[in-house]
């Protein structure tokens, strides 16, 4: 295996730049995005109950926390060379603080959606800046350093997930307090970023014009293929990850802890294993193996009904998705280097955009449909449980607190419609599950309401788990793409790193 031709010494364009300090600051900024991802995923169940949301609405809120990322990274990422990386980071700071405040003061679906979107805009700006920043700081080790930078995506999820779970365990169950956790790492990266000097981007330092960057990006068949494949890889990584806590929680498994385990394993592997694995398999070999493991992990997750089986499946899934995102970005930066910030922005933006606008709502819709199939299969029992719970709430309505009466009455009204429909025909889709959520969300302690939860929880768990199965064919399609690229590289003598100057460096004859 040939050694890399690149020197580990920083190029002259980085003179006066504290690249290791700036790398640490970038990692802290990425951790904010990850904490936001973990916390918003953890509070979706609470939002669903308090605001009486269906799974598709929850999918849109969870999706907004992703696809807003795409808006900012696609619109502003290509302008890193013009606007400056430091300016974009300052805009991200504002988005993170304002977005949290909007969600905390939300009154319904649209304000929750807006707040999640604004937070996501900030996350996208961090990604838009820090991916080309890391590639610029370490031009000789792009894939390796991007993997290490992206340690702080799963690392931040671990920190945010454990903090959110810990608050719940000590009796602090308010979703607003948990959401406020985002502001803690945000304060840290704000201080760190404001004190550092940013370098010119790699394209700027090499004299590549904006026009040349656009031409190199949109005329490269390899880049366009990787961009299309990013739709798939992002969907199978972030789509199921967004739903794992809510799905497993509905089945009595601490879903946030499964997500923490997935993320912790990913963080360790990216930090300790990425370098040796890149030398052993090459980036395309890593991506092929990852897709096979992802397909297996998703299939196992879709069938996991116990805590043990869920953790085993989550482990396989974690190993599969571990290197996908940073390796995709590193591959594009190394093989199509003149695409610069534009190429990285398109890759990240396309990935997040398809997850937020398509994959997350799609999985939510499948979950709703499959959960409803369980209700239909047991319709007489479901109608009886709802009827009993409705009568129990009616009996308690006069004695509940004044602030609670509106929620109780809304639950009774919603259940009236479902019971009436179910007595003479099929149970109405969406409305049946929403009536159950309204019952539970009304906050009335009664055995009849507990029985509603006993019906809803397993059905939602089944629907969510089944939705994971629909992602398996996507993973296999991506595996074929990476296998073909890997075979092509072998015919050329191995994986080669392209230089902006036109030279090539062979990383290894894989």
Tab-separated table of C-alpha atoms in Angstrom:
chain	number	residue	atom	x	y	z
A	1	UNK	CA	0.000	0.000	0.000
A	2	UNK	CA	1.445	3.350	-0.996
A	3	UNK	CA	1.745	6.130	1.503
A	4	UNK	CA	0.082	9.458	1.033
A	5	UNK	CA	2.185	11.884	-0.975
A	6	UNK	CA	0.974	14.870	1.011
A	7	UNK	CA	3.019	16.429	3.746
A	8	UNK	CA	1.501	16.960	7.153
A	9	UNK	CA	2.925	20.483	7.360
A	10	UNK	CA	0.392	23.319	6.926
A	11	UNK	CA	0.548	25.209	3.615
A	12	UNK	CA	1.883	28.757	3.426
A	13	UNK	CA	-1.667	30.131	3.007
A	14	UNK	CA	-2.375	29.173	6.644
A	15	UNK	CA	0.464	31.211	8.086
A	16	UNK	CA	-0.788	33.084	11.163
A	17	UNK	CA	-3.849	30.842	11.488
A	18	UNK	CA	-4.205	28.732	14.642
A	19	UNK	CA	-5.624	25.790	12.732
A	20	UNK	CA	-5.873	23.373	15.657
A	21	UNK	CA	-7.653	25.950	17.815
A	22	UNK	CA	-9.998	26.790	14.964
A	23	UNK	CA	-10.654	23.091	14.444
A	24	UNK	CA	-11.663	22.730	18.113
A	25	UNK	CA	-13.969	25.752	17.820
A	26	UNK	CA	-15.581	24.203	14.738
A	27	UNK	CA	-16.164	20.968	16.645
A	28	UNK	CA	-17.931	22.893	19.417
A	29	UNK	CA	-20.162	24.621	16.857
A	30	UNK	CA	-21.109	21.302	15.282
A	31	UNK	CA	-21.953	19.963	18.747
A	32	UNK	CA	-24.674	22.636	18.996
A	33	UNK	CA	-26.374	21.256	15.887
A	34	UNK	CA	-26.167	17.765	17.336
A	35	UNK	CA	-27.573	18.769	20.728
A	36	UNK	CA	-30.462	20.449	18.905
A	37	UNK	CA	-31.060	17.263	16.888
A	38	UNK	CA	-31.078	15.080	20.020
A	39	UNK	CA	-33.216	17.363	22.161
A	40	UNK	CA	-35.825	18.131	19.491
A	41	UNK	CA	-36.055	14.413	18.713
A	42	UNK	CA	-36.521	13.691	22.426
A	43	UNK	CA	-39.310	16.253	22.937
A	44	UNK	CA	-41.389	15.324	19.873
A	45	UNK	CA	-43.534	13.015	21.999
A	46	UNK	CA	-44.206	15.791	24.508
A	47	UNK	CA	-45.057	18.226	21.702
A	48	UNK	CA	-47.391	15.649	20.144
A	49	UNK	CA	-49.255	15.225	23.431
A	50	UNK	CA	-49.437	18.909	24.450
A	51	UNK	CA	-50.414	20.331	21.053
A	52	UNK	CA	-52.419	17.267	19.805
A	53	UNK	CA	-50.298	16.666	16.714
A	54	UNK	CA	-50.491	13.699	14.368
A	55	UNK	CA	-47.400	11.790	13.245
A	56	UNK	CA	-47.217	13.653	9.957
A	57	UNK	CA	-47.201	17.037	11.738
A	58	UNK	CA	-44.545	15.729	14.098
A	59	UNK	CA	-42.632	14.613	11.020
A	60	UNK	CA	-42.825	18.128	9.606
A	61	UNK	CA	-41.518	19.652	12.854
A	62	UNK	CA	-38.731	17.094	13.040
A	63	UNK	CA	-38.152	17.615	9.343
A	64	UNK	CA	-38.025	21.412	9.676
A	65	UNK	CA	-35.240	20.897	12.189
A	66	UNK	CA	-33.403	19.297	9.266
A	67	UNK	CA	-34.441	20.840	5.946
A	68	UNK	CA	-33.937	24.438	7.090
A	69	UNK	CA	-30.328	23.341	7.226
A	70	UNK	CA	-30.536	22.852	3.469
A	71	UNK	CA	-31.937	26.306	2.803
A	72	UNK	CA	-29.080	28.090	4.530
A	73	UNK	CA	-26.328	25.785	3.313
A	74	UNK	CA	-27.522	25.894	-0.306
A	75	UNK	CA	-28.121	29.653	-0.414
A	76	UNK	CA	-25.162	30.845	1.647
A	77	UNK	CA	-22.679	27.966	1.506
A	78	UNK	CA	-21.533	28.806	-2.043
A	79	UNK	CA	-20.991	32.408	-0.887
A	80	UNK	CA	-18.382	31.533	1.738
A	81	UNK	CA	-15.721	33.020	-0.532
A	82	UNK	CA	-17.674	36.277	-0.917
A	83	UNK	CA	-19.347	36.880	2.461
A	84	UNK	CA	-16.616	35.407	4.590
A	85	UNK	CA	-16.825	32.481	6.949
A	86	UNK	CA	-16.789	34.582	10.103
A	87	UNK	CA	-19.843	36.606	9.016
A	88	UNK	CA	-21.838	33.441	8.341
A	89	UNK	CA	-20.934	32.061	11.760
A	90	UNK	CA	-22.310	35.222	13.384
A	91	UNK	CA	-25.616	34.775	11.551
A	92	UNK	CA	-25.707	31.186	12.834
A	93	UNK	CA	-25.328	32.450	16.397
A	94	UNK	CA	-28.443	34.610	16.028
A	95	UNK	CA	-30.443	31.740	14.504
A	96	UNK	CA	-29.630	29.355	17.333
A	97	UNK	CA	-30.726	31.764	20.057
A	98	UNK	CA	-33.836	33.117	18.293
A	99	UNK	CA	-35.026	29.674	17.156
A	100	UNK	CA	-34.973	28.293	20.692
A	101	UNK	CA	-36.940	31.293	21.975
A	102	UNK	CA	-39.611	30.871	19.263
A	103	UNK	CA	-40.137	27.205	20.147
A	104	UNK	CA	-40.261	27.873	23.889
A	105	UNK	CA	-43.017	30.477	23.374
A	106	UNK	CA	-44.896	28.395	20.753
A	107	UNK	CA	-48.702	28.203	20.771
A	108	UNK	CA	-49.236	25.497	18.155
A	109	UNK	CA	-47.936	23.624	15.145
A	110	UNK	CA	-46.864	26.598	13.053
A	111	UNK	CA	-44.809	28.324	15.744
A	112	UNK	CA	-43.157	25.017	16.657
A	113	UNK	CA	-42.417	24.472	12.975
A	114	UNK	CA	-40.998	27.998	12.602
A	115	UNK	CA	-38.752	27.722	15.649
A	116	UNK	CA	-37.376	24.361	14.529
A	117	UNK	CA	-36.771	25.846	11.086
A	118	UNK	CA	-34.810	28.839	12.433
A	119	UNK	CA	-32.626	26.571	14.584
A	120	UNK	CA	-32.006	24.461	11.513
A	121	UNK	CA	-30.970	27.523	9.508
A	122	UNK	CA	-28.255	28.126	12.092
A	123	UNK	CA	-27.178	24.498	11.903
A	124	UNK	CA	-26.876	24.759	8.130
A	125	UNK	CA	-24.704	27.847	8.373
A	126	UNK	CA	-22.332	26.032	10.719
A	127	UNK	CA	-22.096	23.150	8.252
A	128	UNK	CA	-21.711	25.578	5.334
A	129	UNK	CA	-18.720	27.212	7.008
A	130	UNK	CA	-17.025	24.405	8.898
A	131	UNK	CA	-16.837	21.737	6.184
A	132	UNK	CA	-14.820	23.924	3.776
A	133	UNK	CA	-12.979	25.369	6.783
A	134	UNK	CA	-11.746	21.935	7.892
A	135	UNK	CA	-10.868	21.011	4.294
A	136	UNK	CA	-8.891	24.256	4.058
A	137	UNK	CA	-7.138	23.768	7.396
A	138	UNK	CA	-6.051	20.201	6.565
A	139	UNK	CA	-5.737	19.842	2.755
A	140	UNK	CA	-3.417	16.860	3.212
A	141	UNK	CA	-5.880	14.849	5.373
A	142	UNK	CA	-9.364	15.878	4.296
A	143	UNK	CA	-11.311	12.619	4.716
A	144	UNK	CA	-9.613	11.788	8.014
A	145	UNK	CA	-10.045	15.278	9.501
A	146	UNK	CA	-13.644	15.584	8.286
A	147	UNK	CA	-14.380	12.285	10.012
A	148	UNK	CA	-12.797	13.628	13.206
A	149	UNK	CA	-14.698	16.912	12.883
A	150	UNK	CA	-17.936	14.975	12.511
A	151	UNK	CA	-17.173	13.137	15.742
A	152	UNK	CA	-18.991	16.034	17.344
A	153	UNK	CA	-22.250	15.296	15.596
A	154	UNK	CA	-22.727	11.987	17.437
A	155	UNK	CA	-20.733	13.369	20.370
A	156	UNK	CA	-23.133	16.277	20.720
A	157	UNK	CA	-26.095	13.912	20.451
A	158	UNK	CA	-24.654	11.895	23.342
A	159	UNK	CA	-24.260	15.013	25.490
A	160	UNK	CA	-27.682	16.416	24.589
A	161	UNK	CA	-29.424	13.063	24.872
A	162	UNK	CA	-27.958	12.215	28.269
A	163	UNK	CA	-28.672	15.697	29.607
A	164	UNK	CA	-32.281	15.532	28.399
A	165	UNK	CA	-32.775	12.043	29.830
A	166	UNK	CA	-31.080	13.034	33.096
A	167	UNK	CA	-33.413	15.994	33.580
A	168	UNK	CA	-36.412	13.706	33.113
A	169	UNK	CA	-35.030	11.237	35.661
A	170	UNK	CA	-34.707	13.907	38.366
A	171	UNK	CA	-38.251	15.132	37.785
A	172	UNK	CA	-37.578	18.017	35.372
A	173	UNK	CA	-39.924	16.926	32.606
A	174	UNK	CA	-40.653	20.281	30.957
A	175	UNK	CA	-39.805	20.092	27.271
A	176	UNK	CA	-38.992	23.804	27.388
A	177	UNK	CA	-36.202	23.254	29.901
A	178	UNK	CA	-34.804	20.424	27.797
A	179	UNK	CA	-34.953	22.603	24.688
A	180	UNK	CA	-33.015	25.277	26.569
A	181	UNK	CA	-30.069	22.864	26.755
A	182	UNK	CA	-29.228	23.972	23.204
A	183	UNK	CA	-28.207	27.385	24.519
A	184	UNK	CA	-25.418	25.977	26.718
A	185	UNK	CA	-23.061	24.731	23.970
A	186	UNK	CA	-24.218	27.653	21.809
A	187	UNK	CA	-22.755	30.063	24.354
A	188	UNK	CA	-19.466	28.135	24.292
A	189	UNK	CA	-19.007	28.172	20.521
A	190	UNK	CA	-20.046	31.821	20.291
A	191	UNK	CA	-17.164	32.794	22.575
A	192	UNK	CA	-14.666	30.498	20.841
A	193	UNK	CA	-15.542	31.509	17.286
A	194	UNK	CA	-15.506	35.243	17.967
A	195	UNK	CA	-11.889	35.066	19.143
A	196	UNK	CA	-10.422	33.269	16.142
A	197	UNK	CA	-9.162	34.521	12.787
A	198	UNK	CA	-10.527	32.639	9.764
A	199	UNK	CA	-8.398	31.727	6.718
A	200	UNK	CA	-9.309	32.158	3.075
A	201	UNK	CA	-11.018	29.108	1.597
A	202	UNK	CA	-8.918	26.563	-0.305
A	203	UNK	CA	-10.243	27.802	-3.643
A	204	UNK	CA	-9.476	31.419	-2.753
A	205	UNK	CA	-5.940	30.521	-1.715
A	206	UNK	CA	-5.428	28.600	-4.982
A	207	UNK	CA	-6.842	31.346	-7.197
A	208	UNK	CA	-9.911	29.382	-8.329
A	209	UNK	CA	-12.647	31.822	-9.345
A	210	UNK	CA	-16.325	31.455	-8.490
A	211	UNK	CA	-17.081	30.736	-12.144
A	212	UNK	CA	-14.484	27.975	-12.244
A	213	UNK	CA	-15.947	26.519	-9.050
A	214	UNK	CA	-19.447	26.371	-10.559
A	215	UNK	CA	-18.121	24.874	-13.794
A	216	UNK	CA	-16.085	22.221	-11.982
A	217	UNK	CA	-19.112	21.288	-9.894
A	218	UNK	CA	-21.842	21.030	-12.506
A	219	UNK	CA	-19.771	19.509	-15.320
A	220	UNK	CA	-18.366	16.651	-13.247
A	221	UNK	CA	-20.256	13.355	-13.791
A	222	UNK	CA	-18.671	11.980	-10.616
A	223	UNK	CA	-19.920	14.895	-8.539
A	224	UNK	CA	-23.438	14.653	-9.966
A	225	UNK	CA	-23.499	10.913	-9.224
A	226	UNK	CA	-22.371	11.510	-5.635
A	227	UNK	CA	-24.946	14.283	-5.229
A	228	UNK	CA	-27.732	11.926	-6.316
A	229	UNK	CA	-26.406	9.209	-4.018
A	230	UNK	CA	-26.338	11.684	-1.126
A	231	UNK	CA	-30.144	11.816	-1.322
A	232	UNK	CA	-30.148	8.127	-0.449
A	233	UNK	CA	-27.357	8.010	2.128
A	234	UNK	CA	-28.683	10.992	4.090
A	235	UNK	CA	-32.199	9.543	4.049
A	236	UNK	CA	-31.176	6.207	5.502
A	237	UNK	CA	-28.904	7.814	8.098
A	238	UNK	CA	-30.888	10.789	9.402
A	239	UNK	CA	-34.448	9.715	8.566
A	240	UNK	CA	-34.581	6.660	10.856
A	241	UNK	CA	-32.326	8.373	13.422
A	242	UNK	CA	-34.927	11.129	13.818
A	243	UNK	CA	-37.662	8.583	14.580
A	244	UNK	CA	-35.770	6.099	16.765
A	245	UNK	CA	-36.429	7.809	20.164
A	246	UNK	CA	-40.166	8.339	19.580
A	247	UNK	CA	-40.728	4.872	18.104
A	248	UNK	CA	-38.905	2.926	20.799
A	249	UNK	CA	-40.329	5.119	23.568
A	250	UNK	CA	-43.845	4.163	22.470
A	251	UNK	CA	-42.857	0.535	22.976
A	252	UNK	CA	-41.582	1.107	26.508
A	253	UNK	CA	-37.888	1.274	25.531
A	254	UNK	CA	-35.954	4.460	26.487
A	255	UNK	CA	-35.501	5.586	22.880
A	256	UNK	CA	-33.219	8.480	23.771
A	257	UNK	CA	-30.793	6.019	25.385
A	258	UNK	CA	-30.727	3.940	22.199
A	259	UNK	CA	-29.907	7.122	20.271
A	260	UNK	CA	-27.182	7.976	22.807
A	261	UNK	CA	-25.684	4.499	22.382
A	262	UNK	CA	-25.733	4.816	18.581
A	263	UNK	CA	-24.121	8.244	18.735
A	264	UNK	CA	-21.520	7.337	21.348
A	265	UNK	CA	-20.366	4.362	19.310
A	266	UNK	CA	-20.182	6.535	16.185
A	267	UNK	CA	-18.126	9.188	17.988
A	268	UNK	CA	-15.561	6.663	19.216
A	269	UNK	CA	-15.269	4.991	15.817
A	270	UNK	CA	-14.866	8.270	13.934
A	271	UNK	CA	-12.170	9.420	16.331
A	272	UNK	CA	-10.208	6.174	16.659
A	273	UNK	CA	-10.992	3.996	13.637
A	274	UNK	CA	-11.482	6.313	10.643
A	275	UNK	CA	-7.769	6.801	9.845
A	276	UNK	CA	-6.753	3.108	9.790
A	277	UNK	CA	-9.977	2.148	8.008
A	278	UNK	CA	-9.417	4.711	5.246
A	279	UNK	CA	-5.933	3.293	4.646
A	280	UNK	CA	-7.267	-0.271	4.660
A	281	UNK	CA	-10.414	0.029	2.526
A	282	UNK	CA	-10.280	3.479	0.831
A	283	UNK	CA	-13.265	5.860	1.116
A	284	UNK	CA	-15.321	4.022	-1.517
A	285	UNK	CA	-14.698	0.672	0.154
A	286	UNK	CA	-15.850	2.138	3.463
A	287	UNK	CA	-19.039	3.469	1.871
A	288	UNK	CA	-19.883	0.117	0.263
A	289	UNK	CA	-19.442	-1.805	3.525
A	290	UNK	CA	-21.442	0.862	5.356
A	291	UNK	CA	-24.458	0.437	3.090
A	292	UNK	CA	-24.568	-3.324	3.667
A	293	UNK	CA	-24.469	-2.847	7.446
A	294	UNK	CA	-27.126	-0.110	7.299
A	295	UNK	CA	-29.505	-2.376	5.373
A	296	UNK	CA	-29.006	-5.135	7.940
A	297	UNK	CA	-29.366	-2.739	10.887
A	298	UNK	CA	-32.604	-1.212	9.596
A	299	UNK	CA	-34.101	-4.637	8.984
A	300	UNK	CA	-33.190	-5.664	12.533
A	301	UNK	CA	-34.573	-2.406	13.995
A	302	UNK	CA	-37.865	-2.962	12.190
A	303	UNK	CA	-38.249	-6.270	14.027
A	304	UNK	CA	-36.833	-5.267	17.428
A	305	UNK	CA	-39.474	-5.730	20.129
A	306	UNK	CA	-37.307	-5.991	23.259
A	307	UNK	CA	-34.687	-3.739	24.791
A	308	UNK	CA	-31.938	-6.250	24.046
A	309	UNK	CA	-32.865	-6.717	20.398
A	310	UNK	CA	-33.210	-2.933	19.967
A	311	UNK	CA	-29.708	-2.302	21.293
A	312	UNK	CA	-28.202	-5.056	19.124
A	313	UNK	CA	-29.967	-3.684	16.040
A	314	UNK	CA	-28.970	-0.129	16.956
A	315	UNK	CA	-25.342	-1.216	17.246
A	316	UNK	CA	-25.320	-2.684	13.736
A	317	UNK	CA	-27.081	0.435	12.429
A	318	UNK	CA	-24.567	2.717	14.210
A	319	UNK	CA	-21.558	0.955	12.718
A	320	UNK	CA	-23.210	1.198	9.309
A	321	UNK	CA	-23.975	4.923	9.361
A	322	UNK	CA	-20.846	5.919	11.272
A	323	UNK	CA	-18.602	7.018	8.408
A	324	UNK	CA	-21.168	7.807	5.698
A	325	UNK	CA	-21.673	11.586	5.985
A	326	UNK	CA	-18.065	12.764	6.525
A	327	UNK	CA	-16.682	10.242	4.039
A	328	UNK	CA	-19.125	11.415	1.362
A	329	UNK	CA	-18.012	15.015	1.943
A	330	UNK	CA	-14.340	14.073	2.063
A	331	UNK	CA	-14.654	12.013	-1.120
A	332	UNK	CA	-16.096	14.980	-3.036
A	333	UNK	CA	-13.481	17.362	-1.634
A	334	UNK	CA	-10.657	14.997	-2.619
A	335	UNK	CA	-11.945	13.827	-5.989
A	336	UNK	CA	-13.581	17.066	-7.210
A	337	UNK	CA	-11.501	19.648	-5.277
A	338	UNK	CA	-12.372	22.612	-7.501
A	339	UNK	CA	-16.019	22.252	-6.453
A	340	UNK	CA	-14.869	23.888	-3.212
A	341	UNK	CA	-17.438	25.325	-0.814
A	342	UNK	CA	-20.154	24.988	-3.472
A	343	UNK	CA	-19.678	21.241	-3.781
A	344	UNK	CA	-19.699	20.694	-0.033
A	345	UNK	CA	-22.727	22.971	0.357
A	346	UNK	CA	-24.664	21.100	-2.309
A	347	UNK	CA	-23.814	17.735	-0.767
A	348	UNK	CA	-24.793	18.754	2.756
A	349	UNK	CA	-27.799	20.781	1.656
A	350	UNK	CA	-29.156	18.105	-0.652
A	351	UNK	CA	-28.798	15.480	2.038
A	352	UNK	CA	-30.525	17.453	4.758
A	353	UNK	CA	-33.160	18.801	2.366
A	354	UNK	CA	-34.404	15.424	1.206
A	355	UNK	CA	-34.531	14.148	4.794
A	356	UNK	CA	-36.528	17.127	6.049
A	357	UNK	CA	-38.894	17.575	3.125
A	358	UNK	CA	-39.329	13.972	1.985
A	359	UNK	CA	-37.923	11.220	4.185
A	360	UNK	CA	-39.043	12.328	7.645
A	361	UNK	CA	-42.680	13.108	6.657
A	362	UNK	CA	-42.713	9.954	4.491
A	363	UNK	CA	-41.663	7.782	7.427
A	364	UNK	CA	-44.253	9.546	9.598
A	365	UNK	CA	-46.985	8.848	7.048
A	366	UNK	CA	-46.026	5.168	6.877
A	367	UNK	CA	-46.000	5.012	10.685
A	368	UNK	CA	-49.521	6.501	10.826
A	369	UNK	CA	-50.833	4.060	8.228
A	370	UNK	CA	-49.284	0.973	9.810
A	371	UNK	CA	-50.393	1.968	13.315
A	372	UNK	CA	-53.948	2.437	12.046
A	373	UNK	CA	-53.881	-1.064	10.576
A	374	UNK	CA	-53.441	-2.360	14.122
A	375	UNK	CA	-56.481	-0.359	15.272
A	376	UNK	CA	-58.591	-1.718	12.409
A	377	UNK	CA	-57.530	-5.292	13.178
A	378	UNK	CA	-58.786	-4.887	16.762
A	379	UNK	CA	-61.611	-2.420	16.056
A	380	UNK	CA	-64.254	-3.698	18.534
A	381	UNK	CA	-61.749	-3.667	21.398
A	382	UNK	CA	-60.404	-0.237	20.405
A	383	UNK	CA	-63.907	1.268	20.259
A	384	UNK	CA	-64.728	-0.222	23.666
A	385	UNK	CA	-61.555	1.208	25.237
A	386	UNK	CA	-62.240	4.657	23.779
A	387	UNK	CA	-65.892	4.579	24.856
A	388	UNK	CA	-64.941	3.678	28.433
A	389	UNK	CA	-62.265	6.376	28.571
A	390	UNK	CA	-64.674	8.964	27.139
A	391	UNK	CA	-67.234	8.189	29.837
A	392	UNK	CA	-64.527	8.388	32.508
A	393	UNK	CA	-63.454	11.830	31.297
A	394	UNK	CA	-67.078	13.026	31.168
A	395	UNK	CA	-67.547	11.969	34.780
A	396	UNK	CA	-64.419	13.823	35.883
A	397	UNK	CA	-64.896	16.948	33.767
A	398	UNK	CA	-66.754	18.983	36.453
A	399	UNK	CA	-63.996	18.352	39.017
A	400	UNK	CA	-60.876	19.005	36.920
A	401	UNK	CA	-58.929	22.251	37.232
A	402	UNK	CA	-60.300	25.149	35.194
A	403	UNK	CA	-57.124	25.369	33.081
A	404	UNK	CA	-57.511	21.698	32.184
A	405	UNK	CA	-61.180	21.682	31.175
A	406	UNK	CA	-60.611	22.797	27.589
A	407	UNK	CA	-58.145	19.950	26.976
A	408	UNK	CA	-60.491	17.393	28.541
A	409	UNK	CA	-63.462	18.634	26.512
A	410	UNK	CA	-61.404	18.548	23.326
A	411	UNK	CA	-60.452	14.938	24.065
A	412	UNK	CA	-64.106	14.015	24.687
A	413	UNK	CA	-65.243	15.689	21.453
A	414	UNK	CA	-62.515	13.992	19.393
A	415	UNK	CA	-63.363	10.611	20.894
A	416	UNK	CA	-67.107	11.114	20.271
A	417	UNK	CA	-66.464	11.310	16.532
A	418	UNK	CA	-64.229	8.243	16.487
A	419	UNK	CA	-66.577	6.087	18.586
A	420	UNK	CA	-69.585	7.116	16.480
A	421	UNK	CA	-67.736	6.313	13.243
A	422	UNK	CA	-66.384	3.029	14.601
A	423	UNK	CA	-69.802	1.834	15.750
A	424	UNK	CA	-71.209	1.802	12.220
A	425	UNK	CA	-68.171	1.658	9.930
A	426	UNK	CA	-64.376	1.691	9.755
A	427	UNK	CA	-62.324	3.685	12.244
A	428	UNK	CA	-61.227	7.003	10.689
A	429	UNK	CA	-57.507	7.197	9.839
A	430	UNK	CA	-55.457	9.811	11.735
A	431	UNK	CA	-58.472	10.883	13.824
A	432	UNK	CA	-58.412	7.636	15.815
A	433	UNK	CA	-54.811	8.032	16.941
A	434	UNK	CA	-55.323	11.769	17.507
A	435	UNK	CA	-58.295	11.068	19.783
A	436	UNK	CA	-56.118	8.732	21.825
A	437	UNK	CA	-53.354	11.333	22.021
A	438	UNK	CA	-55.898	13.920	23.145
A	439	UNK	CA	-57.112	11.536	25.857
A	440	UNK	CA	-53.589	10.980	27.143
A	441	UNK	CA	-52.593	14.620	26.729
A	442	UNK	CA	-55.575	15.836	28.776
A	443	UNK	CA	-53.611	14.837	31.865
A	444	UNK	CA	-56.441	13.091	33.736
A	445	UNK	CA	-55.254	10.201	35.912
A	446	UNK	CA	-57.636	7.294	35.384
A	447	UNK	CA	-57.268	3.549	34.668
A	448	UNK	CA	-59.427	3.969	31.562
A	449	UNK	CA	-56.939	6.497	30.147
A	450	UNK	CA	-54.078	4.128	30.989
A	451	UNK	CA	-55.786	1.498	28.844
A	452	UNK	CA	-55.866	3.976	25.950
A	453	UNK	CA	-52.091	4.350	26.298
A	454	UNK	CA	-51.788	0.556	26.342
A	455	UNK	CA	-53.528	0.465	22.946
A	456	UNK	CA	-51.772	3.452	21.355
A	457	UNK	CA	-48.195	2.709	22.452
A	458	UNK	CA	-47.760	-0.726	20.833
A	459	UNK	CA	-49.532	0.419	17.652
A	460	UNK	CA	-47.267	3.452	17.257
A	461	UNK	CA	-44.221	1.332	18.019
A	462	UNK	CA	-45.288	-1.161	15.347
A	463	UNK	CA	-45.956	1.582	12.794
A	464	UNK	CA	-42.648	3.316	13.404
A	465	UNK	CA	-40.607	0.118	13.336
A	466	UNK	CA	-42.284	-1.012	10.138
A	467	UNK	CA	-41.385	2.282	8.450
A	468	UNK	CA	-37.669	1.497	8.899
A	469	UNK	CA	-38.066	-1.502	6.605
A	470	UNK	CA	-38.931	0.776	3.689
A	471	UNK	CA	-35.423	2.294	3.797
A	472	UNK	CA	-33.633	-1.036	3.247
A	473	UNK	CA	-33.912	-1.048	-0.595
A	474	UNK	CA	-32.410	2.460	-0.666
A	475	UNK	CA	-29.319	1.229	1.175
A	476	UNK	CA	-28.863	-1.607	-1.305
A	477	UNK	CA	-29.113	0.790	-4.274
A	478	UNK	CA	-26.375	2.980	-2.765
A	479	UNK	CA	-24.244	-0.125	-2.132
A	480	UNK	CA	-24.330	-0.924	-5.856
A	481	UNK	CA	-23.195	2.632	-6.718
A	482	UNK	CA	-20.240	2.498	-4.338
A	483	UNK	CA	-19.271	-0.991	-5.501
A	484	UNK	CA	-19.067	0.278	-9.094
A	485	UNK	CA	-16.921	3.285	-8.091
A	486	UNK	CA	-14.676	1.026	-6.006
A	487	UNK	CA	-14.205	-1.346	-8.947
A	488	UNK	CA	-13.418	1.589	-11.238
A	489	UNK	CA	-10.782	2.853	-8.795
A	490	UNK	CA	-9.136	-0.566	-8.677
A	491	UNK	CA	-8.900	-0.645	-12.469
A	492	UNK	CA	-7.135	2.744	-12.309
A	493	UNK	CA	-4.611	1.429	-9.800
A	494	UNK	CA	-6.239	2.559	-6.558
A	495	UNK	CA	-8.009	5.480	-4.903
A	496	UNK	CA	-6.385	8.766	-5.971
A	497	UNK	CA	-6.673	12.208	-4.390
A	498	UNK	CA	-7.036	15.009	-6.940
A	499	UNK	CA	-5.167	18.260	-6.305
A	500	UNK	CA	-6.401	21.683	-7.408
A	501	UNK	CA	-3.053	22.101	-9.175
A	502	UNK	CA	-3.925	19.061	-11.303
A	503	UNK	CA	-1.590	16.628	-9.567
A	504	UNK	CA	-2.792	13.382	-8.093
A	505	UNK	CA	-1.853	11.645	-4.865
A	506	UNK	CA	-2.462	7.945	-4.431
A	507	UNK	CA	-3.759	7.182	-0.945
A	508	UNK	CA	-3.596	3.441	-1.371
A	509	UNK	CA	-3.752	0.775	-4.024
A	510	UNK	CA	-6.990	-0.674	-2.718
